[in-house]
Coordinates of C-alpha atoms in Angstrom, one line a residue:
M787 CA -0.9 16.8 -52.0
L788 CA -1.2 19.3 -49.3
Q789 CA -4.7 20.4 -50.8
R790 CA -5.6 16.7 -50.7
L791 CA -4.8 16.4 -47.3
W792 CA -6.5 19.5 -46.2
Q793 CA -9.8 18.0 -47.9
A794 CA -9.2 14.8 -45.8
R795 CA -9.2 16.4 -42.6
R796 CA -11.6 15.8 -40.2
I797 CA -13.5 18.4 -38.2
P798 CA -12.7 17.7 -34.5
L799 CA -16.5 17.4 -33.7
A800 CA -16.4 16.1 -30.3
W801 CA -13.7 18.5 -28.9
L802 CA -15.8 21.6 -30.7
L803 CA -18.9 20.5 -28.9
L804 CA -17.1 20.4 -25.6
S805 CA -15.5 23.5 -25.8
R806 CA -18.5 25.6 -26.8
Q807 CA -19.2 26.0 -23.4
P808 CA -15.9 26.4 -21.5
L809 CA -17.4 26.8 -17.8
R810 CA -19.3 23.5 -18.6
L811 CA -16.0 21.6 -19.4
A812 CA -14.2 23.2 -16.6
V813 CA -17.1 22.0 -14.1
A814 CA -17.3 18.3 -16.1
L815 CA -13.2 18.2 -15.8
A816 CA -13.2 19.2 -12.1
G817 CA -16.0 16.4 -11.1
I818 CA -13.9 13.7 -13.0
S819 CA -10.7 14.9 -11.4
F820 CA -12.2 14.5 -8.1
A821 CA -13.6 11.4 -8.3
G822 CA -10.1 10.4 -9.9
I823 CA -8.5 11.8 -6.5
L824 CA -11.0 9.9 -4.5
M825 CA -10.2 7.0 -5.9
F826 CA -6.2 7.5 -5.8
M827 CA -6.4 8.1 -2.3
Q828 CA -8.8 5.2 -1.2
L829 CA -6.6 2.5 -3.4
G830 CA -3.3 4.5 -2.0
F831 CA -4.4 3.9 1.7
R832 CA -5.5 0.4 1.2
D833 CA -2.3 -0.8 -0.4
G834 CA -0.1 1.4 1.7
L835 CA -1.5 0.3 4.8
F836 CA -1.1 -3.4 3.5
D837 CA 2.7 -2.9 2.5
A838 CA 2.9 -1.1 5.8
S839 CA 1.5 -4.4 7.4
V840 CA 4.8 -6.0 6.4
T841 CA 7.4 -3.0 6.8
I842 CA 9.7 -5.2 8.9
H843 CA 9.0 -8.8 7.3
K844 CA 10.7 -6.9 3.9
L845 CA 13.5 -6.4 6.0
F846 CA 14.5 -9.6 7.2
D847 CA 17.6 -11.9 5.9
A848 CA 15.6 -15.4 5.4
D849 CA 14.7 -17.7 2.7
L850 CA 12.3 -19.5 4.9
V851 CA 10.1 -18.5 7.9
M852 CA 8.8 -20.7 10.6
M853 CA 6.1 -19.5 13.3
S854 CA 3.3 -21.0 15.2
P855 CA 0.0 -21.9 13.3
R856 CA -1.7 -20.2 16.0
T857 CA -0.4 -16.9 14.8
M858 CA -2.9 -15.0 13.1
S859 CA -1.2 -11.9 12.1
S860 CA 2.1 -9.7 13.5
I861 CA 0.0 -8.1 16.2
G862 CA -0.5 -11.3 17.8
M863 CA 2.3 -13.4 17.4
A864 CA 2.4 -17.3 19.2
G865 CA 5.1 -18.8 20.3
F866 CA 6.5 -22.3 19.4
P867 CA 9.4 -24.4 20.7
R868 CA 12.8 -23.3 19.7
R869 CA 13.9 -26.6 19.4
R870 CA 11.7 -26.9 16.1
L871 CA 14.3 -24.3 14.6
I872 CA 17.4 -26.7 15.5
Q873 CA 15.7 -29.7 14.3
A874 CA 15.3 -27.8 10.6
M875 CA 18.8 -27.3 10.7
G876 CA 19.5 -30.9 9.9
D877 CA 18.4 -30.4 6.8
P878 CA 21.1 -30.4 4.3
A879 CA 19.7 -27.3 2.1
V880 CA 19.6 -25.3 5.7
Q881 CA 22.7 -22.8 6.4
G882 CA 21.6 -21.1 9.2
A883 CA 18.9 -19.7 11.4
T884 CA 18.1 -17.1 13.7
P885 CA 15.6 -17.2 16.5
V886 CA 13.2 -14.0 17.2
H887 CA 11.2 -12.9 19.9
W888 CA 8.4 -10.4 18.9
N889 CA 6.0 -8.7 21.1
L890 CA 4.3 -5.3 22.0
L891 CA 5.6 -3.8 24.8
L892 CA 4.9 -0.5 26.3
W893 CA 7.6 2.3 25.8
R894 CA 7.6 5.5 27.9
N895 CA 8.6 8.6 26.4
P896 CA 11.1 10.2 28.5
V897 CA 9.7 14.0 28.0
S898 CA 6.0 13.7 28.9
G899 CA 5.9 10.3 30.9
N900 CA 3.2 8.6 28.4
T901 CA 3.4 4.9 27.5
R902 CA 2.9 3.7 24.0
S903 CA 2.9 0.4 22.6
I904 CA 6.3 -0.4 20.4
L905 CA 7.4 -3.7 18.7
A906 CA 10.2 -5.1 20.3
L907 CA 12.2 -8.0 18.8
G908 CA 14.8 -10.0 20.4
F909 CA 17.5 -12.1 19.0
E910 CA 21.0 -13.0 19.6
P911 CA 23.1 -10.0 18.6
A912 CA 25.7 -12.4 16.8
D913 CA 22.8 -13.9 14.1
P914 CA 22.2 -11.9 11.2
L915 CA 18.2 -10.5 11.5
F916 CA 18.1 -8.0 8.9
L917 CA 19.3 -7.6 5.3
D918 CA 21.5 -4.2 6.3
P919 CA 24.9 -5.1 6.6
E920 CA 25.1 -2.2 9.1
L921 CA 23.1 -3.7 11.6
A922 CA 25.8 -6.4 12.5
E923 CA 28.2 -3.4 13.8
K924 CA 25.5 -1.9 15.5
A925 CA 24.2 -5.0 17.0
R926 CA 27.4 -5.6 19.0
S927 CA 26.2 -3.0 21.5
L928 CA 23.1 -5.0 22.4
T929 CA 25.5 -7.8 24.2
Q930 CA 25.3 -5.4 27.4
K931 CA 22.1 -6.3 29.2
G932 CA 19.5 -3.1 29.1
R933 CA 20.4 -2.0 25.7
V934 CA 18.2 -1.3 22.8
L935 CA 18.5 -0.1 19.4
F936 CA 15.8 2.6 18.7
D937 CA 13.9 3.1 15.0
E938 CA 14.7 6.5 14.0
R939 CA 11.8 6.5 11.9
S940 CA 9.4 5.7 14.9
R941 CA 6.4 7.9 15.4
P942 CA 7.3 11.3 17.1
E943 CA 4.9 10.0 20.1
F944 CA 7.6 7.9 21.3
G945 CA 9.9 11.0 22.2
P946 CA 12.8 13.1 20.8
I947 CA 14.8 9.5 21.0
A948 CA 16.7 10.0 17.7
E949 CA 17.7 13.6 18.3
W950 CA 18.9 13.2 21.7
F951 CA 20.9 10.3 20.6
K952 CA 22.8 12.0 17.5
Q953 CA 23.2 15.0 20.0
G954 CA 25.5 12.5 22.2
R955 CA 23.3 12.5 25.1
T956 CA 22.6 9.2 27.2
V957 CA 19.2 8.2 26.2
E958 CA 17.5 6.1 28.7
T959 CA 13.6 5.3 29.4
E960 CA 11.6 2.4 30.5
V961 CA 10.3 -0.4 28.6
A962 CA 7.4 -2.8 29.9
G963 CA 8.4 -1.2 33.5
T964 CA 12.0 -1.7 33.1
R965 CA 15.0 0.8 32.8
V966 CA 16.9 0.5 29.5
R967 CA 19.5 2.8 27.6
V968 CA 19.3 3.4 23.8
S969 CA 22.7 2.2 22.2
G970 CA 22.1 3.1 18.7
L971 CA 19.5 3.8 16.2
V972 CA 18.2 1.9 13.0
T973 CA 16.0 2.8 10.1
L974 CA 13.4 0.4 9.8
G975 CA 9.9 2.3 9.6
P976 CA 6.5 2.1 11.4
S977 CA 3.8 -0.9 10.5
F978 CA 0.1 -0.7 10.3
G979 CA 0.4 -2.9 13.8
A980 CA 3.0 -0.8 15.4
D981 CA 4.4 3.1 15.3
G982 CA 7.7 2.1 16.5
N983 CA 10.4 -0.5 16.8
I984 CA 13.3 -1.5 19.1
L985 CA 15.8 -4.7 18.9
T986 CA 17.3 -5.9 21.6
S987 CA 19.2 -8.8 22.7
R988 CA 17.3 -12.4 23.2
E989 CA 18.6 -11.5 27.1
T990 CA 17.1 -8.3 27.5
F991 CA 14.1 -9.1 25.9
L992 CA 13.3 -12.0 28.5
Q993 CA 14.3 -9.5 31.1
L994 CA 11.4 -7.3 29.7
L995 CA 9.1 -9.9 29.3
P996 CA 9.9 -12.5 32.0
G997 CA 6.5 -14.5 31.4
T998 CA 7.8 -15.5 28.2
P999 CA 7.9 -19.8 28.1
P1000 CA 11.3 -21.1 28.6
G1001 CA 12.3 -22.4 25.1
S1002 CA 9.8 -20.3 23.0
I1003 CA 10.0 -18.1 20.2
E1004 CA 7.6 -16.7 18.1
L1005 CA 9.9 -16.6 14.9
G1006 CA 12.4 -18.5 13.2
L1007 CA 14.5 -17.2 10.5
I1008 CA 15.8 -20.0 8.1
R1009 CA 18.8 -19.5 5.6
L1010 CA 19.3 -21.8 3.0
R1011 CA 22.3 -22.7 0.9
P1012 CA 23.0 -20.9 -2.2
G1013 CA 21.3 -22.8 -5.1
S1014 CA 18.7 -24.3 -3.1
D1015 CA 15.4 -25.1 -4.1
I1016 CA 13.2 -22.6 -1.4
E1017 CA 9.7 -24.2 -1.9
A1018 CA 11.2 -28.0 -2.2
T1019 CA 12.8 -27.6 1.3
R1020 CA 9.9 -25.8 2.8
Q1021 CA 7.9 -28.6 1.7
R1022 CA 10.4 -31.0 3.1
L1023 CA 10.9 -29.4 6.4
E1024 CA 7.2 -28.7 6.7
S1025 CA 6.5 -32.5 5.9
S1026 CA 9.3 -33.9 8.6
L1027 CA 8.5 -31.4 11.6
P1028 CA 5.9 -31.3 14.2
S1029 CA 2.2 -29.7 13.3
D1030 CA 3.2 -27.0 15.8
V1031 CA 5.1 -25.0 13.3
R1032 CA 4.2 -23.7 10.0
L1033 CA 6.8 -23.0 7.2
F1034 CA 6.9 -19.8 4.7
T1035 CA 8.8 -18.3 1.9
K1036 CA 9.6 -14.9 2.6
A1037 CA 7.3 -13.9 -0.1
G1038 CA 4.4 -16.3 1.5
F1039 CA 5.3 -14.8 4.9
E1040 CA 4.5 -11.2 3.4
E1041 CA 1.4 -12.4 1.8
F1042 CA 0.1 -14.3 4.9
E1043 CA 0.3 -10.7 6.7
K1044 CA -1.7 -8.8 4.3
T1045 CA -4.3 -11.5 4.0
Y1046 CA -5.1 -11.1 7.4
W1047 CA -5.8 -7.6 7.1
R1048 CA -7.2 -7.5 3.6
T1049 CA -9.7 -10.7 4.6
S1050 CA -9.8 -10.7 8.4
T1051 CA -10.6 -7.0 9.2
A1052 CA -12.7 -4.2 7.5
I1053 CA -10.0 -2.2 5.9
G1054 CA -10.3 -3.6 2.5
F1055 CA -14.1 -3.4 2.4
I1056 CA -13.8 0.0 3.8
F1057 CA -11.0 1.6 1.3
T1058 CA -12.5 -0.5 -1.9
L1059 CA -16.1 0.8 -1.0
G1060 CA -14.7 4.4 -1.2
A1061 CA -13.1 4.0 -4.6
A1062 CA -16.3 2.4 -5.5
M1063 CA -18.1 5.7 -4.2
G1064 CA -15.8 7.7 -6.3
F1065 CA -16.2 5.9 -9.3
V1066 CA -20.4 6.1 -9.1
V1067 CA -19.9 9.9 -8.6
G1068 CA -17.9 10.3 -11.5
C1069 CA -20.7 8.7 -13.5
V1070 CA -23.1 10.6 -12.2
I1071 CA -21.2 13.9 -13.1
V1072 CA -20.2 12.7 -16.3
Y1073 CA -23.4 11.2 -17.2
Q1074 CA -25.6 14.7 -16.4
I1075 CA -22.9 16.6 -18.5
L1076 CA -23.1 14.5 -21.7
Y1077 CA -26.8 14.1 -21.4
S1078 CA -27.1 17.8 -21.0
D1079 CA -24.6 18.3 -24.2
V1080 CA -26.6 15.9 -26.1
S1081 CA -29.9 17.6 -25.1
D1082 CA -28.6 21.2 -25.9
H1083 CA -27.5 19.8 -29.4
L1084 CA -30.0 17.5 -30.5
P1085 CA -31.1 20.2 -33.5
E1086 CA -27.4 20.2 -34.7
Y1087 CA -27.5 16.5 -34.9
A1088 CA -31.0 16.1 -36.4
T1089 CA -29.3 18.7 -39.3
L1090 CA -26.5 16.0 -39.4
M1091 CA -28.8 13.3 -39.7
A1092 CA -30.7 14.8 -42.4
M1093 CA -27.8 15.6 -44.6
G1094 CA -27.1 11.9 -44.5
Y1095 CA -24.6 11.1 -41.4
R1096 CA -25.7 8.0 -40.0
L1097 CA -26.7 7.2 -36.4
P1098 CA -23.6 5.2 -35.5
I1099 CA -21.1 8.5 -37.0
L1100 CA -23.0 10.6 -34.3
L1101 CA -23.1 8.1 -31.5
G1102 CA -19.0 7.7 -32.1
V1103 CA -18.8 11.6 -31.6
V1104 CA -20.3 11.4 -28.1
A1105 CA -18.1 8.3 -27.6
R1106 CA -15.3 10.3 -28.4
E1107 CA -16.4 13.3 -26.0
G1108 CA -16.3 10.8 -23.4
L1109 CA -12.7 9.6 -24.4
I1110 CA -11.4 13.6 -24.2
L1111 CA -13.1 13.8 -20.7
A1112 CA -11.5 10.8 -19.5
V1113 CA -8.1 11.8 -20.6
L1114 CA -8.4 15.5 -19.7
G1115 CA -9.7 14.8 -16.3
Y1116 CA -7.2 12.0 -15.5
L1117 CA -4.3 14.1 -15.6
P1118 CA -5.1 16.7 -13.1
A1119 CA -6.0 13.7 -11.0
Y1120 CA -2.7 11.6 -11.3
A1121 CA -0.8 15.1 -10.6
A1122 CA -2.8 16.0 -7.5
G1123 CA -2.2 12.1 -6.3
L1124 CA 1.3 12.4 -6.6
G1125 CA 1.3 15.5 -4.6
L1126 CA -1.1 13.6 -1.8
Y1127 CA 0.5 10.7 -1.5
A1128 CA 3.9 12.5 -0.8
L1129 CA 2.1 14.8 2.0
V1130 CA 0.5 11.4 3.4
R1131 CA 4.1 9.6 3.7
N1132 CA 5.4 12.7 5.4
G1133 CA 2.6 13.2 7.7
T1134 CA 2.4 9.3 8.9
N1135 CA 5.5 7.4 7.7
L1136 CA 3.5 5.1 5.6
P1137 CA 4.4 3.7 2.4
V1138 CA 2.1 5.3 0.4
A1139 CA 3.3 5.8 -3.3
M1140 CA 2.3 6.2 -7.1
N1141 CA 2.8 2.8 -9.0
S1142 CA 2.0 1.9 -12.6
V1143 CA -0.3 -0.4 -11.3
R1144 CA -2.5 1.6 -9.4
A1145 CA -2.2 4.7 -12.3
T1146 CA -3.3 1.9 -14.6
V1147 CA -6.4 1.0 -12.8
V1148 CA -7.7 4.1 -11.8
F1149 CA -7.0 5.3 -15.4
S1150 CA -8.9 2.2 -16.8
M1151 CA -11.9 3.2 -14.0
I1152 CA -12.1 7.0 -15.3
L1153 CA -12.1 5.5 -18.7
V1154 CA -14.9 3.1 -18.0
M1155 CA -16.7 5.7 -16.2
C1156 CA -16.8 8.1 -19.1
L1157 CA -17.3 5.9 -22.0
G1158 CA -20.1 4.3 -20.1
S1159 CA -21.6 7.3 -18.9
A1160 CA -21.3 8.2 -22.8
A1161 CA -23.3 4.9 -23.6
L1162 CA -26.3 6.2 -21.4
A1163 CA -26.3 9.5 -22.8
M1164 CA -26.3 8.1 -26.6
R1165 CA -29.8 6.8 -25.7
R1166 CA -30.9 10.7 -25.9
L1167 CA -29.4 10.6 -29.1
G1168 CA -30.9 7.8 -30.7
D1169 CA -34.4 8.9 -29.8
A1170 CA -33.9 11.9 -31.9
D1171 CA -36.3 12.2 -34.9
P1172 CA -35.3 15.2 -37.7
A1173 CA -39.0 15.1 -38.6
E1174 CA -40.1 15.9 -34.8
I1175 CA -37.3 18.1 -34.2
F1176 CA -38.1 20.5 -37.5

């Protein structure tokens, strides 16, 4: 039995051809890994920036979101009449609603005195805003005029606000030229459109931005009764309300924001082009390696053909070489991607992380890259004629 298995074994010709020259194999794997890392980083940055654009959106306690049709993205929110939100409350499926003010204001660093744009959200402290149950307790402090909650995950350029507050110090600074005091900390995270966030009451927000039209808000969060059909309610409200408002499901609200950055800016194109360049670089490297390998071993291949091996069998050897290069080149690229993603998260607070979809996409691209290059290199083998070589 063991003797028959031994006799039936297949010689790993593809691996033997690749490993015959370790230095060439190492160079090939380094090139493939570099191309993989480039694709991981470009796609990771692209997806991370899209995810970062909806950092706040994901936290809202809402089933439906109302906003102006003139709004293009979170960096340019247009206002609409607050009474539209009150009208929506008349629908039997609506359980509650929260009017929200949304604008970028100038925050003064209390240490350096420099100003930087920060996202300010104004709401009624008694209304639900985020899914975090701890926010309701912290929001009570906002009932005092001139108080704000500071996002401790904001960029350090805003100053050591969280550190000072945790030390028990009184933290005061200016927002839009008006004196405010930090009454608590929240954990939200920066977005692509804003490096930091503050929460405040509607009264304080209007004090910070006195030019806000009376009765105008930028966002309306609508909560439905349990068991309600979200999409049916959205359609019903949108058809019954005037055309000066639009309604989205929460998922649709997030996708609306991502679509803006994906289609109305050069971000998606730039990072996708970067990934494509990594793919092309990898193709060139693998093709050169496999073409040289086939050329160097033409006499051996010709010998095998003269012994009766058919061309498709030898082409399969080259294809297996491409498959081996794809697998061995992908593993270090994946490991490096994990490390670089962690480095980017720690340095920028952007939500750049590995996921199964991106890992599969990059592996598929490397596999196509290697097998495609192998297919091109096979043409050299197809031109081989045992009679000419010998």
